[in-house]
Coordinates of C-alpha atoms in Angstrom, one line a residue:
Chain A
X14 CA 83.3 78.1 -13.3
X15 CA 81.3 80.7 -14.2
X16 CA 78.9 81.2 -10.9
X17 CA 75.3 79.9 -11.0
X18 CA 73.9 83.1 -11.7
X19 CA 75.6 83.8 -15.0
X20 CA 74.7 80.0 -15.2
X21 CA 71.7 80.0 -14.8
X22 CA 71.1 82.6 -18.0
X23 CA 71.1 79.7 -20.3
X24 CA 69.0 77.3 -18.7
X25 CA 66.0 76.8 -20.4
X26 CA 62.2 78.3 -18.7
X27 CA 60.4 74.5 -19.6
X28 CA 57.1 75.8 -17.8
X29 CA 54.9 73.0 -16.6
X30 CA 55.6 69.9 -16.1
X31 CA 54.8 66.4 -15.3
X32 CA 56.7 63.7 -14.0
X33 CA 57.3 59.5 -14.3
X34 CA 60.1 56.9 -13.3
X35 CA 60.6 53.2 -14.8
X36 CA 57.0 51.4 -15.4
X37 CA 55.5 54.2 -13.4
X38 CA 52.6 54.1 -16.5
X39 CA 51.5 51.3 -16.9
X40 CA 49.5 49.7 -14.1
X41 CA 45.6 50.8 -13.8
X42 CA 44.9 54.4 -14.0
X43 CA 48.1 55.7 -14.0
X44 CA 48.5 58.1 -15.7
X45 CA 50.4 58.3 -19.4
X46 CA 52.4 61.5 -19.4
X47 CA 52.5 61.7 -23.7
X48 CA 48.3 61.3 -23.7
X49 CA 48.5 64.6 -21.0
X50 CA 50.5 66.1 -23.5
X51 CA 48.6 65.2 -26.7
X52 CA 45.2 66.7 -24.5
X53 CA 45.9 69.4 -22.8
X54 CA 49.9 70.1 -24.1
X55 CA 50.7 73.0 -22.0
X56 CA 50.2 70.8 -18.6
X57 CA 53.5 68.5 -20.2
X58 CA 55.5 70.8 -21.6
X59 CA 58.6 68.6 -20.3
X60 CA 58.5 65.0 -18.7
X61 CA 60.8 64.3 -15.6
X62 CA 62.0 61.1 -15.5
X63 CA 62.6 59.4 -12.5
X64 CA 66.0 56.7 -13.2
X65 CA 68.3 54.5 -11.8
X66 CA 70.8 53.7 -13.5
X67 CA 69.9 50.0 -13.4
X68 CA 66.7 50.0 -14.9
X69 CA 67.4 52.4 -17.4
X70 CA 64.8 54.2 -19.3
X71 CA 60.9 52.4 -19.7
X72 CA 58.6 52.5 -23.7
X73 CA 57.2 55.5 -22.6
X74 CA 60.4 57.6 -21.6
X75 CA 62.4 56.6 -24.0
X76 CA 59.0 57.2 -26.4
X77 CA 59.6 60.8 -25.0
X78 CA 62.7 61.3 -25.2
X79 CA 62.8 59.9 -29.1
X80 CA 60.2 62.8 -29.8
X81 CA 62.4 65.7 -28.9
X82 CA 59.8 66.8 -25.9
X83 CA 62.0 68.2 -24.2
X84 CA 63.0 66.1 -20.4
X85 CA 64.8 66.3 -16.2
X86 CA 66.4 63.7 -15.2
X87 CA 65.4 62.7 -11.7
X88 CA 68.2 60.3 -9.6
X89 CA 67.2 57.6 -8.0
X90 CA 70.2 56.2 -7.0
X91 CA 73.2 58.5 -6.0
X92 CA 74.2 59.7 -2.3
X93 CA 75.2 62.8 -3.2
X94 CA 77.7 62.3 -0.2
X95 CA 79.1 59.4 -1.5
X96 CA 82.8 60.1 -3.7
X97 CA 81.6 56.2 -3.7
X98 CA 78.6 56.1 -5.3
X99 CA 79.9 58.1 -7.9
X100 CA 82.3 54.6 -9.1
X101 CA 82.8 54.5 -13.6
X102 CA 80.0 52.3 -13.8
X103 CA 78.0 55.0 -12.0
X104 CA 78.8 57.4 -13.6
X105 CA 79.3 56.0 -17.0
X106 CA 75.2 54.3 -17.0
X107 CA 74.1 57.9 -16.2
X108 CA 75.4 59.2 -19.3
X109 CA 74.8 57.7 -21.8
X110 CA 71.5 57.3 -20.4
X111 CA 71.5 61.8 -20.6
X112 CA 73.0 61.2 -24.3
X113 CA 69.6 59.6 -25.1
X114 CA 67.0 61.9 -23.4
X115 CA 69.4 65.3 -23.1
X116 CA 67.9 66.0 -20.4
X117 CA 67.9 70.5 -19.3
X118 CA 69.1 69.1 -16.3
X119 CA 69.9 67.1 -14.0
X120 CA 67.4 66.9 -10.5
X121 CA 66.9 64.8 -7.2
X122 CA 66.7 63.7 -3.7
X123 CA 69.8 64.9 -2.1
X124 CA 69.4 62.5 0.6
X125 CA 70.7 58.5 1.9
X126 CA 68.5 57.3 -1.3
X127 CA 71.0 53.7 -0.7
X128 CA 72.3 52.1 2.7
X129 CA 75.3 50.7 1.5
X130 CA 76.1 50.2 -2.0
X131 CA 74.0 50.7 -4.4
X132 CA 72.1 46.7 -4.5
X133 CA 68.4 45.1 -4.4
X134 CA 67.0 45.9 -1.2
X135 CA 68.9 48.9 -0.6
X136 CA 66.8 51.4 -1.1
X137 CA 65.5 53.8 1.1
X138 CA 65.0 57.8 0.9
X139 CA 66.5 59.9 4.3
X140 CA 66.7 63.4 4.2
X141 CA 70.0 64.6 4.8
X142 CA 70.9 65.3 8.7
X143 CA 70.7 68.8 9.2
X144 CA 73.8 69.6 10.5
X145 CA 76.6 72.5 9.3
X146 CA 79.2 69.1 8.7
X147 CA 76.9 67.6 6.6
X148 CA 77.2 70.6 4.0
X149 CA 80.3 70.5 2.6
X150 CA 80.4 66.5 1.9
X151 CA 77.3 67.3 -0.2
X152 CA 78.7 70.3 -2.6
X153 CA 81.4 68.1 -3.5
X154 CA 79.4 65.4 -4.1
X155 CA 76.8 68.2 -6.3
X156 CA 79.3 69.3 -7.8
X157 CA 81.5 66.0 -8.7
X158 CA 78.4 65.3 -10.9
X159 CA 78.0 68.9 -11.8
X160 CA 81.7 69.0 -13.6
X161 CA 80.9 64.9 -14.6
X162 CA 78.0 65.6 -16.2
X163 CA 78.3 68.7 -17.4
X164 CA 74.9 69.2 -16.8
X165 CA 73.6 71.5 -13.5
X166 CA 72.5 69.4 -10.6
X167 CA 69.5 70.3 -8.4
X168 CA 69.6 69.3 -4.9
X169 CA 66.4 68.7 -3.5
X170 CA 65.1 68.7 0.1
X171 CA 63.6 65.5 0.3
X172 CA 60.3 64.0 2.2
X173 CA 61.1 62.8 5.6
X174 CA 59.0 60.9 9.1
X175 CA 62.6 62.2 10.9
X176 CA 64.1 65.2 10.3
X177 CA 67.9 64.4 12.7
X178 CA 69.2 67.5 13.6
X179 CA 70.0 71.5 14.8
X180 CA 69.0 73.9 11.0
X181 CA 66.1 74.6 9.5
X182 CA 65.5 72.3 6.7
X183 CA 65.9 75.5 4.6
X184 CA 68.4 76.6 6.5
X185 CA 70.9 73.5 5.5
X186 CA 70.0 74.1 1.5
X187 CA 70.5 77.5 1.7
X188 CA 73.9 76.9 2.6
X189 CA 74.4 73.6 0.4
X190 CA 73.8 76.1 -1.8
X191 CA 76.0 78.4 -2.0
X192 CA 79.1 75.9 -1.0
X193 CA 77.9 74.0 -4.8
X194 CA 76.8 77.3 -6.5
X195 CA 74.1 75.2 -7.9
X196 CA 70.4 75.8 -8.1
X197 CA 67.6 74.1 -6.2
X198 CA 65.4 72.1 -6.8
X199 CA 62.1 73.4 -4.4
X200 CA 59.6 70.2 -3.3
X201 CA 56.7 72.1 -1.6
X202 CA 54.8 69.3 -0.1
X203 CA 58.3 67.8 1.3
X204 CA 58.9 71.1 2.9
X205 CA 54.6 70.3 4.0
X206 CA 56.0 67.7 5.6
X207 CA 58.9 69.0 7.5
X208 CA 57.2 72.5 8.8
X209 CA 54.6 70.4 10.1
X210 CA 57.1 67.6 11.8
X211 CA 59.1 70.2 13.0
X212 CA 55.7 72.3 14.3
X213 CA 56.4 75.4 12.0
X214 CA 54.2 77.0 10.2
X215 CA 54.3 76.3 6.5
X216 CA 56.1 79.7 6.0
X217 CA 58.5 79.6 8.1
X218 CA 62.5 80.1 7.5
X219 CA 61.4 80.9 3.9
X220 CA 63.3 84.1 4.5
X221 CA 66.4 81.6 4.3
X222 CA 66.8 80.5 1.3
X223 CA 68.6 82.7 -1.5
X224 CA 65.3 81.9 -3.8
X225 CA 67.0 83.4 -7.0
X226 CA 69.3 79.3 -6.8
X227 CA 65.5 78.0 -7.1
X228 CA 65.3 76.7 -10.3
X229 CA 62.3 74.3 -10.1
X230 CA 59.3 73.5 -8.3
X231 CA 57.9 70.0 -7.6
X232 CA 54.1 69.9 -5.8
X233 CA 52.2 67.1 -4.7
X234 CA 49.0 65.8 -2.8
X235 CA 50.3 64.2 0.2
X236 CA 47.7 62.5 2.2
X237 CA 47.6 62.5 6.3
X238 CA 48.4 59.8 8.5
X239 CA 48.5 58.8 11.9
X240 CA 50.0 55.9 13.6
X241 CA 50.8 55.3 17.7
X242 CA 49.2 58.9 17.9
X243 CA 51.9 59.7 15.1
X244 CA 50.5 61.7 12.9
X245 CA 52.9 62.6 9.8
X246 CA 51.9 63.5 5.8
X247 CA 52.7 60.9 3.4
X248 CA 54.6 61.7 -0.1
X249 CA 51.3 59.8 -1.6
X250 CA 51.6 62.4 -5.4
X251 CA 48.0 62.4 -5.1
X252 CA 45.6 65.2 -6.9
X253 CA 44.7 67.0 -3.9
X254 CA 47.1 69.8 -2.0
X255 CA 47.1 69.8 1.3
X256 CA 47.0 73.9 2.0
X257 CA 49.9 74.1 3.9
X258 CA 51.3 72.5 0.8
X259 CA 49.8 75.1 -1.9
X260 CA 50.4 77.6 0.3
X261 CA 54.3 77.3 0.1
X262 CA 54.1 76.6 -3.4
X263 CA 52.1 80.3 -4.4
X264 CA 55.1 82.3 -1.9
X265 CA 57.2 80.0 -4.2
X266 CA 55.9 81.1 -7.4
X267 CA 55.9 84.9 -5.8
X268 CA 59.4 84.7 -4.9
X269 CA 61.2 82.4 -7.0
X270 CA 62.8 84.7 -9.7
X271 CA 64.7 82.4 -11.9
X272 CA 62.2 80.3 -11.3
X273 CA 62.4 77.8 -14.5
X274 CA 59.9 74.1 -14.3
X275 CA 57.6 73.4 -12.0
X276 CA 56.6 69.6 -11.5
X277 CA 52.7 68.5 -10.9
X278 CA 54.2 65.2 -9.6
X279 CA 51.1 62.8 -10.0
X280 CA 52.3 60.0 -12.2
X281 CA 49.6 56.4 -10.4
X282 CA 46.2 58.7 -10.7
X283 CA 44.5 59.0 -14.3
X284 CA 44.6 62.1 -16.6
X285 CA 41.2 63.1 -15.7
X286 CA 41.3 63.4 -12.0
X287 CA 44.6 65.4 -11.8
X288 CA 43.6 67.8 -14.4
X289 CA 42.3 71.0 -12.2
X290 CA 45.6 70.2 -10.0
X291 CA 47.3 71.0 -13.1
X292 CA 44.6 73.5 -14.2
X293 CA 45.0 75.6 -10.7
X294 CA 49.1 75.7 -10.5
X295 CA 49.0 77.3 -14.6
X296 CA 46.2 79.6 -13.2
X297 CA 49.0 80.3 -10.3
X298 CA 52.5 80.5 -13.0
X299 CA 54.0 83.6 -13.8
X300 CA 53.8 85.0 -17.0
X301 CA 57.1 84.1 -18.4
X302 CA 56.9 80.1 -17.1
X303 CA 52.8 80.1 -18.7
X304 CA 53.7 81.5 -21.7
X305 CA 56.0 78.5 -23.1
X306 CA 55.5 77.9 -26.3
X307 CA 54.9 73.6 -26.0
X308 CA 55.5 72.9 -29.6
X309 CA 56.8 69.3 -29.9
X310 CA 58.5 68.6 -33.2
X311 CA 56.6 64.8 -32.9
X312 CA 54.3 63.7 -29.9
X313 CA 55.6 61.0 -28.4
X314 CA 53.6 57.7 -29.2
Chain B
X22 CA 79.9 66.0 14.2
X23 CA 80.0 63.1 12.3
X24 CA 76.9 62.7 10.3
X25 CA 77.7 59.5 8.5
X26 CA 77.7 58.4 11.6
X27 CA 74.5 59.9 12.4
X28 CA 72.9 58.9 9.1
X29 CA 74.1 55.7 9.9
X30 CA 72.4 55.5 12.8
X31 CA 69.3 56.6 12.3
X32 CA 69.7 53.8 9.1
X33 CA 69.2 51.4 11.6
X34 CA 66.7 52.8 14.0
X35 CA 64.1 51.2 11.3
X36 CA 64.8 48.6 11.5
X37 CA 65.4 47.7 14.9
X38 CA 63.3 49.1 18.0
X39 CA 65.6 47.7 20.6
X40 CA 68.7 50.2 19.2
X41 CA 65.8 53.3 19.1
X42 CA 65.1 52.1 22.4
X43 CA 69.4 52.2 23.1
X44 CA 69.4 56.2 22.0
X45 CA 67.0 56.9 24.2
X46 CA 68.1 55.1 27.0
X47 CA 71.5 55.7 29.6
X48 CA 73.9 53.2 28.3
X49 CA 77.3 55.1 26.7
X50 CA 76.5 53.7 22.7
X51 CA 79.8 53.1 20.3
X52 CA 80.2 54.7 18.0
X53 CA 78.5 58.1 18.5
X54 CA 79.1 60.8 20.9
X55 CA 76.5 62.2 23.5
X56 CA 75.6 65.6 21.6
X57 CA 75.0 63.5 18.0
X58 CA 72.6 60.5 20.9
X59 CA 71.1 64.2 21.9
X60 CA 70.5 65.4 17.9
X61 CA 67.9 61.2 17.5
X62 CA 67.4 61.2 20.7
X63 CA 64.7 65.0 19.8
X64 CA 63.5 62.4 17.5
X65 CA 59.7 61.4 18.1
X66 CA 60.7 57.1 18.0
X67 CA 57.6 56.2 16.5
X68 CA 58.7 58.3 13.1
X69 CA 61.3 55.5 13.4
X70 CA 58.3 53.1 12.3
X71 CA 56.1 55.1 9.9
X72 CA 56.7 52.4 6.5
X73 CA 55.0 48.9 7.2
X74 CA 56.5 47.9 4.8
X75 CA 60.3 48.3 5.1
X76 CA 60.7 44.8 6.8
X77 CA 58.7 42.7 4.3
X78 CA 61.1 44.9 0.9
X79 CA 64.0 43.5 2.5
X80 CA 62.5 40.1 2.5
X81 CA 61.7 40.0 -0.4
X82 CA 64.8 41.5 -1.5
X83 CA 66.6 38.8 0.0
X84 CA 64.4 35.9 -1.5
X85 CA 64.3 36.9 -4.7
X86 CA 68.3 36.7 -4.3
X87 CA 67.7 33.7 -2.3
X88 CA 64.5 31.7 -3.4
X89 CA 65.4 28.1 -2.7
X90 CA 67.7 29.6 0.8
X91 CA 63.7 30.6 1.8
X92 CA 62.5 27.4 0.7
X93 CA 64.8 25.8 3.0
X94 CA 64.1 27.9 6.0
X95 CA 61.4 29.5 5.4
X96 CA 59.6 32.9 5.1
X97 CA 60.4 33.9 9.2
X98 CA 63.7 32.2 9.5
X99 CA 64.4 34.9 7.0
X100 CA 62.8 37.5 8.2
X101 CA 64.3 36.7 11.8
X102 CA 67.6 37.3 9.7
X103 CA 67.1 41.1 10.2
X104 CA 67.0 41.1 13.0
X105 CA 70.6 39.2 13.7
X106 CA 74.3 40.7 13.9
X107 CA 75.1 40.6 10.1
X108 CA 72.3 42.4 9.2
X109 CA 72.5 44.7 12.4
X110 CA 76.5 45.2 10.9
X111 CA 75.8 45.1 7.4
X112 CA 73.6 49.0 8.0
X113 CA 76.5 49.7 10.4
X114 CA 79.5 49.8 8.3
X115 CA 77.9 49.9 5.0
X116 CA 78.1 46.7 3.7
X117 CA 75.5 44.1 1.7
X118 CA 72.8 42.9 2.6
X119 CA 72.6 39.7 0.2
X120 CA 76.9 39.7 1.5
X121 CA 75.5 39.5 5.2
X122 CA 72.3 36.9 4.4
X123 CA 74.9 34.7 2.4
X124 CA 77.1 35.4 5.7
X125 CA 74.8 34.6 7.8
X126 CA 73.6 31.6 6.1
X127 CA 76.4 28.5 6.9
X128 CA 74.9 25.7 6.5
X129 CA 70.9 26.8 7.4
X130 CA 70.0 25.4 3.7
X131 CA 72.5 23.0 2.5
X132 CA 73.4 23.0 -0.8
X133 CA 70.5 24.9 -2.1
X134 CA 72.2 27.5 0.7
X135 CA 75.7 26.8 -0.8
X136 CA 74.9 27.8 -4.2
X137 CA 73.2 31.0 -3.4
X138 CA 75.5 32.5 -1.9
X139 CA 77.7 31.4 -4.4
X140 CA 75.5 32.8 -6.4
X141 CA 75.4 36.0 -4.1
X142 CA 79.3 36.6 -4.4
X143 CA 80.4 35.8 -7.9
X144 CA 78.2 38.5 -8.5
X145 CA 79.7 40.9 -6.5
X146 CA 83.6 40.4 -7.4
X147 CA 84.5 43.7 -6.4
X148 CA 84.1 43.3 -2.6
X149 CA 84.7 40.0 -2.6
X150 CA 88.0 39.4 -4.3
X151 CA 92.0 41.6 -3.9
X152 CA 94.0 42.4 -6.5
X153 CA 96.2 39.6 -8.5
X154 CA 99.8 39.7 -7.4
X155 CA 101.7 39.6 -10.2
X156 CA 103.6 35.9 -10.5
X157 CA 100.5 34.5 -9.1
X158 CA 97.4 32.6 -10.3
X159 CA 94.2 32.8 -9.0
X160 CA 90.5 30.8 -9.4
X161 CA 88.9 32.6 -12.3
X162 CA 86.3 35.2 -10.1
X163 CA 83.9 34.2 -12.5
X164 CA 83.7 31.0 -10.8
X165 CA 82.9 29.5 -7.8
X166 CA 83.6 26.1 -7.1
X167 CA 82.1 24.4 -4.0
X168 CA 81.2 20.9 -2.2
X169 CA 77.7 20.2 -1.9
X170 CA 75.9 17.3 -0.2
X171 CA 75.0 15.3 -3.7
X172 CA 71.7 16.0 -4.5
X173 CA 71.5 19.3 -4.1
X174 CA 71.7 20.4 -7.2
X175 CA 69.1 18.1 -8.4
X176 CA 67.2 19.2 -5.5
X177 CA 68.1 23.6 -6.2
X178 CA 66.4 23.1 -9.5
X179 CA 63.7 20.8 -8.8
X180 CA 62.7 23.8 -6.3
X181 CA 63.5 26.3 -8.2
X182 CA 61.3 25.3 -10.9
X183 CA 58.7 25.1 -7.8
X184 CA 59.1 28.3 -7.1
X185 CA 58.9 29.6 -11.1
X186 CA 58.5 33.5 -11.9
X187 CA 57.7 34.6 -8.0
X188 CA 58.9 32.9 -5.2
X189 CA 57.7 34.8 -2.5
X190 CA 54.6 34.9 -3.5
X191 CA 55.1 30.7 -4.0
X192 CA 56.6 30.8 0.0
X193 CA 53.7 32.8 1.4
X194 CA 50.9 31.1 -1.0
X195 CA 52.1 27.6 0.4
X196 CA 52.6 28.2 3.2
X197 CA 50.3 25.9 5.2
X198 CA 50.9 23.0 2.9
X199 CA 52.2 20.4 3.4
X200 CA 56.3 21.2 3.2
X201 CA 58.6 19.9 0.9
X202 CA 60.7 17.9 1.1
X203 CA 63.9 18.6 2.8
X204 CA 67.0 19.2 1.3
X205 CA 70.5 16.8 0.9
X206 CA 72.4 17.1 4.4
X207 CA 75.6 14.9 5.6
X208 CA 74.9 12.8 7.7
X209 CA 77.7 11.0 10.3
X210 CA 75.4 7.9 10.5
X211 CA 76.8 6.6 6.8
X212 CA 73.4 4.7 5.8
X213 CA 71.9 8.6 5.7
X214 CA 74.8 10.1 4.2
X215 CA 74.2 11.0 1.1
X216 CA 78.0 12.0 0.1
X217 CA 79.0 14.6 -1.8
X218 CA 78.6 16.2 -5.4
X219 CA 81.3 18.8 -6.6
X220 CA 80.0 21.9 -8.2
X221 CA 81.5 24.8 -10.5
X222 CA 78.6 27.9 -11.1
X223 CA 79.9 30.2 -13.6
X224 CA 78.7 34.6 -13.9
X225 CA 78.0 35.7 -17.4
X226 CA 79.7 39.1 -17.6
X227 CA 75.5 39.4 -18.4
X228 CA 75.0 38.3 -15.0
X229 CA 74.0 35.0 -15.7
X230 CA 74.8 32.4 -13.5
X231 CA 75.6 28.7 -15.7
X232 CA 75.7 25.7 -13.2
X233 CA 76.9 22.5 -13.0
X234 CA 78.8 19.1 -11.7
X235 CA 82.0 18.7 -12.2
X236 CA 85.1 16.5 -11.3
X237 CA 85.9 16.6 -7.9
X238 CA 89.7 16.8 -9.0
X239 CA 88.6 20.0 -11.0
X240 CA 87.4 21.6 -8.2
X241 CA 89.3 20.2 -5.3
X242 CA 92.1 22.5 -7.7
X243 CA 90.1 25.3 -8.1
X244 CA 89.2 25.4 -4.5
X245 CA 92.4 25.8 -3.8
X246 CA 93.8 28.1 -5.9
X247 CA 90.9 30.5 -5.5
X248 CA 93.5 32.5 -2.6
X249 CA 95.9 33.3 -5.2
X250 CA 98.9 30.8 -4.7
X251 CA 102.1 30.2 -7.1
X252 CA 102.4 28.7 -10.3
X253 CA 104.4 25.5 -8.4
X254 CA 101.9 25.5 -5.6
X255 CA 99.4 24.8 -8.4
X256 CA 100.9 22.2 -10.1
X257 CA 101.6 20.4 -6.8
X258 CA 98.0 20.2 -5.5
X259 CA 97.5 19.0 -9.5
X260 CA 99.7 16.2 -8.1
X261 CA 98.0 14.8 -4.8
X262 CA 94.4 15.0 -7.1
X263 CA 95.6 12.9 -9.2
X264 CA 97.8 14.1 -12.4
X265 CA 101.4 12.8 -13.3
X266 CA 103.8 14.5 -12.1
X267 CA 104.7 15.1 -15.6
X268 CA 101.6 15.6 -16.9
X269 CA 100.8 18.4 -13.9
X270 CA 102.6 21.7 -16.0
X271 CA 100.1 20.7 -18.8
X272 CA 96.8 20.8 -16.8
X273 CA 97.7 24.3 -15.3
X274 CA 98.4 25.2 -18.2
X275 CA 95.1 23.9 -20.1
X276 CA 93.7 26.0 -17.4
X277 CA 94.5 28.7 -17.7
X278 CA 93.5 28.7 -21.4
X279 CA 89.8 27.7 -20.7
X280 CA 90.5 30.8 -18.3
X281 CA 89.1 29.6 -15.2
X282 CA 92.5 30.2 -13.9
X283 CA 93.9 33.4 -14.2
X284 CA 97.9 34.5 -13.8
X285 CA 98.7 38.1 -11.9

């Protein structure tokens, strides 16, 4: 198989996009990706669809896919380091959904999405254990999923309040990317959470990362929380970026030479509330991402 | 170091404050080396308690799958399950919360609990049924023959209708109202004993459940066949359950033809 640095040249440049997941658009005041694409096509060049195979796609995601507009597939239900999680039924469901969405690639948090088997009530999202021994099983899972799906699989650094292990998060993901020979999705808000909890400055550890493997960025607002004297950042996906997140995003935009896509995660906010955030990020995009032409065959309904 | 062992400990720490304290305590913990434990100790214990809704989501998932059992035992008892060894074992060994609840429930919710526990097991056939050995017969894995106190099916159906589309909401909203009648239970006092009823529960390919009463002979025979049996053993059981000796082979053939029994 060709190595990642050859394969990445074939990945499409998607520019700036927006995320959704099943039912996200049905709550009051939630963002309507199709409306955003109609009104501001440069802000919704593609849709990143968060998917649990058992739930499938909602009407909004189906309409977007039917329009021919670009998508990426963000998994919400696979523990990459667990071979039993890649069971035949789940893989068949994944392939069927990919046939409908035609995503440019798969991506998602490389952590623990659920304890035990995939069942109601089992869902979590925990970061990986940041030790050297955790790299190989996850890398094997990424390679296996890439082979099974025929798509690139970009592991994302998950959010969390409890990071266990002696490696810096970015060193773990650097080792993972090399072991799996894969690209990466860097979530700037999640990284900011980690840096604060670990007592690091926003830019600490950035030199660990093989930046030519970073294909996608996530940017989102977070909320500072405190309970019982413990302070953390909640992954709120709100319209206000924390300064740490913005500092990381700016550095990433400068360094990621193979960057293909930037997602603003703000699915539960009205369009008017998030336009300033989109404008801020659009203005910071490198020219090769900002110049993507977003002319769909049709607009999603 | 074993990342899986550490990850499972982290999961348990999210639900079990006593385990968090034990991690920071002096006594040895089975399944974790001192090096693994040292990594866990480096994390602020408060970091495992930042999600105030984690337990509520677990309760919600249980109530959605076991609504009538929850009505029978009450929400406080359902939440108490999250501190039991059955739940903590399920976190530790990667098991199923639903099956762990079904096991823990035993007879606490009487017939309603038996019905919903049987349904939970039917939804997870791979976890319950080893492959069938050639030459043996067994009750279909889509079928659960159960025996419950008489009146349980009626109580279950009435309670399910009362709970409506949002059982957790109904139970939470009406917790302070007069309790509904408890589910029927067997009693050693003959005048109070409702007796038994026999039920068959079946799951369809799409996951829909159907349940109804069946004859005692059929349910007892199918229960006998929940373990793999030889044909001769089942024919003998059919005779015990009332079939004529010269009809027993035909009984087994009919059950095979109907898909109630399957052959290896």
